[in-house]
mmCIF file of C-alpha atoms in Angstrom:
data_model
loop_
_atom_site.group_PDB
_atom_site.id
_atom_site.type_symbol
_atom_site.label_atom_id
_atom_site.label_comp_id
_atom_site.label_asym_id
_atom_site.label_seq_id
_atom_site.Cartn_x
_atom_site.Cartn_y
_atom_site.Cartn_z
ATOM 1 C CA ALA S 23 -4.540 21.248 -18.983
ATOM 2 C CA GLN S 24 -2.260 18.432 -20.037
ATOM 3 C CA LYS S 25 0.355 17.742 -17.443
ATOM 4 C CA ILE S 26 2.467 15.527 -19.677
ATOM 5 C CA THR S 27 2.985 16.251 -23.353
ATOM 6 C CA GLN S 28 4.607 13.932 -25.860
ATOM 7 C CA THR S 29 4.507 15.727 -29.182
ATOM 8 C CA GLN S 30 5.784 12.899 -31.355
ATOM 9 C CA PRO S 31 3.022 10.297 -32.023
ATOM 10 C CA GLY S 32 5.480 8.262 -34.059
ATOM 11 C CA MET S 33 9.256 8.195 -34.573
ATOM 12 C CA PHE S 34 11.541 6.233 -36.870
ATOM 13 C CA VAL S 35 15.220 5.527 -36.257
ATOM 14 C CA GLN S 36 17.794 3.498 -38.015
ATOM 15 C CA GLU S 37 19.246 0.525 -36.106
ATOM 16 C CA LYS S 38 22.407 1.452 -34.168
ATOM 17 C CA GLU S 39 21.610 5.158 -34.201
ATOM 18 C CA ALA S 40 20.536 7.214 -31.196
ATOM 19 C CA VAL S 41 17.053 8.621 -30.826
ATOM 20 C CA THR S 42 15.466 11.195 -28.576
ATOM 21 C CA LEU S 43 11.850 10.942 -27.453
ATOM 22 C CA ASP S 44 10.444 14.231 -26.237
ATOM 23 C CA CYS S 45 8.476 14.802 -23.013
ATOM 24 C CA THR S 46 7.458 18.068 -21.429
ATOM 25 C CA TYR S 47 5.562 18.450 -18.191
ATOM 26 C CA ASP S 48 3.665 21.009 -16.230
ATOM 27 C CA THR S 49 3.842 21.367 -12.478
ATOM 28 C CA SER S 50 4.304 24.050 -9.876
ATOM 29 C CA ASP S 51 5.257 21.500 -7.200
ATOM 30 C CA PRO S 52 8.983 21.561 -6.428
ATOM 31 C CA SER S 53 8.983 17.837 -5.570
ATOM 32 C CA TYR S 54 8.177 15.470 -8.350
ATOM 33 C CA GLY S 55 9.427 12.414 -10.160
ATOM 34 C CA LEU S 56 9.621 11.653 -13.853
ATOM 35 C CA PHE S 57 9.422 8.179 -15.335
ATOM 36 C CA TRP S 58 9.700 6.507 -18.703
ATOM 37 C CA TYR S 59 7.990 3.238 -19.529
ATOM 38 C CA LYS S 60 8.274 1.011 -22.626
ATOM 39 C CA GLN S 61 5.353 -0.958 -23.914
ATOM 40 C CA PRO S 62 6.229 -3.514 -26.646
ATOM 41 C CA SER S 63 3.616 -5.179 -28.749
ATOM 42 C CA SER S 64 3.239 -7.850 -26.043
ATOM 43 C CA GLY S 65 1.454 -5.197 -24.026
ATOM 44 C CA GLU S 66 3.390 -5.204 -20.757
ATOM 45 C CA MET S 67 4.551 -1.855 -19.376
ATOM 46 C CA ILE S 68 8.241 -1.976 -18.571
ATOM 47 C CA PHE S 69 9.838 0.607 -16.285
ATOM 48 C CA LEU S 70 12.915 2.119 -17.884
ATOM 49 C CA ILE S 71 14.271 5.058 -15.969
ATOM 50 C CA TYR S 72 13.450 7.554 -13.174
ATOM 51 C CA GLN S 73 14.562 11.208 -12.559
ATOM 52 C CA GLY S 74 13.826 13.038 -9.379
ATOM 53 C CA SER S 75 13.222 16.784 -9.464
ATOM 54 C CA TYR S 76 16.044 17.391 -7.006
ATOM 55 C CA ASP S 77 18.541 15.118 -8.790
ATOM 56 C CA GLN S 78 21.526 17.118 -9.928
ATOM 57 C CA GLN S 79 22.605 14.687 -12.637
ATOM 58 C CA ASN S 80 20.743 13.158 -15.495
ATOM 59 C CA ALA S 81 19.604 9.626 -14.861
ATOM 60 C CA THR S 82 21.145 6.800 -16.928
ATOM 61 C CA GLU S 83 20.293 3.144 -17.169
ATOM 62 C CA GLY S 84 22.354 1.268 -19.709
ATOM 63 C CA ARG S 85 21.445 2.561 -23.170
ATOM 64 C CA TYR S 86 18.767 4.813 -21.703
ATOM 65 C CA SER S 87 19.416 8.270 -20.438
ATOM 66 C CA LEU S 88 17.088 11.040 -19.403
ATOM 67 C CA ASN S 89 17.919 14.570 -20.601
ATOM 68 C CA PHE S 90 16.436 16.547 -17.721
ATOM 69 C CA GLN S 91 16.091 20.278 -18.284
ATOM 70 C CA LYS S 92 14.292 21.555 -15.231
ATOM 71 C CA ALA S 93 13.937 25.141 -16.290
ATOM 72 C CA ARG S 94 12.366 24.087 -19.579
ATOM 73 C CA LYS S 95 10.298 21.358 -17.846
ATOM 74 C CA SER S 96 11.450 18.722 -20.256
ATOM 75 C CA ALA S 97 12.513 15.135 -19.587
ATOM 76 C CA ASN S 98 13.504 13.661 -22.894
ATOM 77 C CA LEU S 99 14.468 10.007 -23.175
ATOM 78 C CA VAL S 100 17.599 9.244 -25.169
ATOM 79 C CA ILE S 101 18.154 5.745 -26.507
ATOM 80 C CA SER S 102 21.646 5.113 -27.729
ATOM 81 C CA ALA S 103 22.559 2.442 -30.267
ATOM 82 C CA SER S 104 18.966 1.555 -31.110
ATOM 83 C CA GLN S 105 18.108 -2.123 -31.520
ATOM 84 C CA LEU S 106 15.182 -3.738 -33.321
ATOM 85 C CA GLY S 107 13.841 -4.759 -29.908
ATOM 86 C CA ASP S 108 13.492 -1.100 -28.976
ATOM 87 C CA SER S 109 10.483 -0.831 -31.300
ATOM 88 C CA ALA S 110 7.582 -0.126 -28.904
ATOM 89 C CA MET S 111 5.361 2.559 -27.451
ATOM 90 C CA TYR S 112 7.110 4.782 -24.950
ATOM 91 C CA PHE S 113 5.219 6.619 -22.233
ATOM 92 C CA CYS S 114 6.485 9.494 -20.140
ATOM 93 C CA ALA S 115 4.916 9.878 -16.645
ATOM 94 C CA MET S 116 5.125 12.267 -13.728
ATOM 95 C CA ARG S 117 4.281 12.059 -10.095
ATOM 96 C CA GLU S 118 3.971 15.081 -7.851
ATOM 97 C CA TYR S 119 4.481 14.497 -4.164
ATOM 98 C CA GLY S 120 1.307 13.031 -2.638
ATOM 99 C CA GLN S 121 -0.439 12.878 -5.998
ATOM 100 C CA ASN S 122 -1.237 10.147 -8.462
ATOM 101 C CA PHE S 123 0.814 9.303 -11.534
ATOM 102 C CA VAL S 124 0.000 11.113 -14.753
ATOM 103 C CA PHE S 125 0.922 9.555 -18.108
ATOM 104 C CA GLY S 126 1.527 11.145 -21.466
ATOM 105 C CA PRO S 127 -0.137 9.884 -24.696
ATOM 106 C CA GLY S 128 2.929 7.966 -25.715
ATOM 107 C CA THR S 129 5.283 7.869 -28.756
ATOM 108 C CA ARG S 130 5.530 4.879 -31.024
ATOM 109 C CA LEU S 131 9.131 4.181 -31.899
ATOM 110 C CA SER S 132 9.964 2.023 -34.931
ATOM 111 C CA VAL S 133 13.530 0.899 -35.364
ATOM 112 C CA LEU S 134 14.462 0.188 -38.998
ATOM 113 C CA PRO S 135 17.011 -2.504 -39.980
ATOM 114 C CA GLY A 23 5.859 -13.467 -6.319
ATOM 115 C CA ALA A 24 8.636 -11.452 -8.040
ATOM 116 C CA GLY A 25 6.285 -9.199 -9.990
ATOM 117 C CA VAL A 26 2.724 -8.021 -10.319
ATOM 118 C CA SER A 27 0.466 -10.833 -11.494
ATOM 119 C CA GLN A 28 -2.978 -10.602 -13.029
ATOM 120 C CA SER A 29 -5.596 -13.121 -13.857
ATOM 121 C CA PRO A 30 -7.073 -14.096 -16.170
ATOM 122 C CA SER A 31 -4.745 -13.104 -18.957
ATOM 123 C CA ASN A 32 -7.661 -13.139 -21.370
ATOM 124 C CA LYS A 33 -11.408 -12.943 -20.689
ATOM 125 C CA VAL A 34 -14.160 -13.149 -23.291
ATOM 126 C CA THR A 35 -17.651 -12.504 -22.061
ATOM 127 C CA GLU A 36 -21.069 -11.739 -23.381
ATOM 128 C CA LYS A 37 -22.647 -8.294 -23.130
ATOM 129 C CA GLY A 38 -24.530 -7.937 -19.890
ATOM 130 C CA LYS A 39 -22.467 -10.365 -17.873
ATOM 131 C CA ASP A 40 -20.388 -9.453 -14.865
ATOM 132 C CA VAL A 41 -16.638 -9.991 -14.813
ATOM 133 C CA GLU A 42 -13.958 -9.964 -12.101
ATOM 134 C CA LEU A 43 -10.357 -9.230 -12.771
ATOM 135 C CA ARG A 44 -7.712 -10.008 -10.219
ATOM 136 C CA CYS A 45 -4.435 -8.335 -9.418
ATOM 137 C CA ASP A 46 -1.692 -9.618 -7.055
ATOM 138 C CA PRO A 47 0.731 -6.795 -6.305
ATOM 139 C CA ILE A 48 4.408 -7.143 -5.473
ATOM 140 C CA SER A 49 4.721 -8.291 -1.855
ATOM 141 C CA GLY A 50 5.127 -5.343 0.502
ATOM 142 C CA HIS A 51 3.825 -2.732 -1.917
ATOM 143 C CA THR A 52 1.297 -0.518 -0.241
ATOM 144 C CA ALA A 53 -0.137 1.214 -3.337
ATOM 145 C CA LEU A 54 -2.110 -0.434 -6.088
ATOM 146 C CA TYR A 55 -3.470 1.084 -9.298
ATOM 147 C CA TRP A 56 -5.847 0.000 -12.031
ATOM 148 C CA TYR A 57 -5.696 1.312 -15.572
ATOM 149 C CA ARG A 58 -7.576 0.688 -18.748
ATOM 150 C CA GLN A 59 -5.976 0.753 -22.175
ATOM 151 C CA SER A 60 -7.999 0.567 -25.329
ATOM 152 C CA LEU A 61 -6.330 -0.666 -28.537
ATOM 153 C CA GLY A 62 -3.652 1.759 -29.625
ATOM 154 C CA GLN A 63 -4.471 4.247 -26.945
ATOM 155 C CA GLY A 64 -2.796 5.577 -23.815
ATOM 156 C CA LEU A 65 -3.512 4.678 -20.252
ATOM 157 C CA GLU A 66 -6.782 5.590 -18.628
ATOM 158 C CA PHE A 67 -6.608 5.801 -14.847
ATOM 159 C CA LEU A 68 -9.393 3.945 -13.077
ATOM 160 C CA ILE A 69 -8.671 3.669 -9.312
ATOM 161 C CA TYR A 70 -5.820 3.902 -6.830
ATOM 162 C CA PHE A 71 -5.524 2.219 -3.478
ATOM 163 C CA GLN A 72 -3.117 4.085 -1.232
ATOM 164 C CA GLY A 73 -2.197 2.145 1.878
ATOM 165 C CA ASN A 74 -4.873 2.421 4.504
ATOM 166 C CA SER A 75 -6.392 5.618 3.101
ATOM 167 C CA ALA A 76 -9.686 5.748 1.168
ATOM 168 C CA PRO A 77 -9.139 4.795 -2.483
ATOM 169 C CA ASP A 78 -9.096 7.371 -5.207
ATOM 170 C CA LYS A 79 -12.019 6.314 -7.395
ATOM 171 C CA SER A 80 -12.029 9.401 -9.510
ATOM 172 C CA GLY A 81 -11.217 7.518 -12.747
ATOM 173 C CA LEU A 82 -13.979 4.906 -12.638
ATOM 174 C CA PRO A 83 -16.066 5.550 -15.783
ATOM 175 C CA SER A 84 -19.437 4.496 -14.383
ATOM 176 C CA ASP A 85 -21.097 2.875 -11.367
ATOM 177 C CA ARG A 86 -20.796 -0.446 -13.184
ATOM 178 C CA PHE A 87 -17.106 -0.422 -12.235
ATOM 179 C CA SER A 88 -15.958 -1.146 -8.682
ATOM 180 C CA ALA A 89 -12.817 -2.419 -7.039
ATOM 181 C CA GLU A 90 -11.752 -3.651 -3.694
ATOM 182 C CA ARG A 91 -8.501 -4.541 -2.040
ATOM 183 C CA THR A 92 -8.568 -7.117 0.653
ATOM 184 C CA GLY A 93 -6.054 -7.175 3.468
ATOM 185 C CA GLY A 94 -3.891 -4.528 1.741
ATOM 186 C CA SER A 95 -2.824 -7.048 -0.906
ATOM 187 C CA VAL A 96 -4.922 -8.644 -3.620
ATOM 188 C CA SER A 97 -7.336 -6.404 -5.544
ATOM 189 C CA THR A 98 -10.384 -7.339 -7.628
ATOM 190 C CA LEU A 99 -11.827 -5.066 -10.290
ATOM 191 C CA THR A 100 -15.460 -5.897 -11.021
ATOM 192 C CA ILE A 101 -17.379 -4.752 -14.086
ATOM 193 C CA GLN A 102 -21.108 -5.314 -13.877
ATOM 194 C CA ARG A 103 -23.390 -5.652 -16.869
ATOM 195 C CA THR A 104 -20.477 -5.428 -19.324
ATOM 196 C CA GLN A 105 -20.804 -3.416 -22.516
ATOM 197 C CA GLN A 106 -18.861 -3.709 -25.735
ATOM 198 C CA GLU A 107 -17.085 -0.440 -25.036
ATOM 199 C CA ASP A 108 -15.595 -2.098 -21.943
ATOM 200 C CA SER A 109 -13.389 -4.198 -24.234
ATOM 201 C CA ALA A 110 -9.806 -3.204 -23.431
ATOM 202 C CA VAL A 111 -6.677 -4.314 -21.664
ATOM 203 C CA TYR A 112 -6.893 -3.738 -17.925
ATOM 204 C CA LEU A 113 -3.520 -3.122 -16.350
ATOM 205 C CA CYS A 114 -2.725 -3.296 -12.662
ATOM 206 C CA ALA A 115 0.380 -1.730 -11.112
ATOM 207 C CA SER A 116 1.807 -1.489 -7.610
ATOM 208 C CA SER A 117 4.348 0.703 -5.921
ATOM 209 C CA LEU A 118 6.178 0.467 -2.674
ATOM 210 C CA LEU A 119 4.980 3.680 -1.123
ATOM 211 C CA ALA A 120 1.846 5.686 -1.292
ATOM 212 C CA GLY A 121 2.431 9.253 -2.393
ATOM 213 C CA GLY A 122 6.220 9.612 -2.663
ATOM 214 C CA SER A 123 7.287 11.357 -5.817
ATOM 215 C CA GLY A 124 10.161 8.921 -6.274
ATOM 216 C CA ASP A 125 7.967 5.858 -5.905
ATOM 217 C CA THR A 126 8.080 3.685 -9.055
ATOM 218 C CA GLN A 127 5.067 1.827 -10.404
ATOM 219 C CA TYR A 128 5.540 -1.736 -11.629
ATOM 220 C CA PHE A 129 2.942 -3.153 -13.937
ATOM 221 C CA GLY A 130 1.388 -6.564 -14.368
ATOM 222 C CA PRO A 131 0.941 -8.192 -17.775
ATOM 223 C CA GLY A 132 -2.675 -7.096 -18.036
ATOM 224 C CA THR A 133 -6.004 -8.778 -18.648
ATOM 225 C CA ARG A 134 -7.382 -8.505 -22.167
ATOM 226 C CA LEU A 135 -11.190 -8.284 -21.851
ATOM 227 C CA THR A 136 -13.373 -8.818 -24.879
ATOM 228 C CA VAL A 137 -17.097 -8.203 -24.616
ATOM 229 C CA LEU A 138 -19.060 -9.776 -27.426
#
């Protein structure tokens, strides 16, 4: 069974608008972490944001925020005020305590001028 | 160094040759991971070194693939008798702890391997 699901293979957003990239996960472990990475065309994987399962508040890092809905097991990434440089692949990942990282298949975001 | 480094950045080899890919993790990071990424695809887990514990080799696709980590730092991924389907970008990552759910992976720039 897929532990991380990203249902949007591709997304388009107009520059300066906000966009939400979906991620749902599957775990029965109460202790886990959720991560988002960005991979531009240059190929490097850039860490964006982290949310712990026990965190009471949604994580935010600049224009990135994580909409964490624990009961629904979703950890959507919200990018506000999109920029052309945000065009990239975005990967959601999870790590259960004591286990390895699991990555989703990714969503390709294209920001339109 | 400040981040994870990998060498070479690009490697072109002939089918049947052996290749070695190197990864230098962030200083002090106890965990090290290797992934493979084919063009336009997601990450394929290969191997995970977790501190002093035995590595998790469950992702290695065949016995042509092996990896070692010397002194808890530098790691080398070796592919023997390369095949054209081995062509991909090989990514290395490291994290501070081994096993913590809040432990963040940081990736290197990758090695692009092309097997002719």
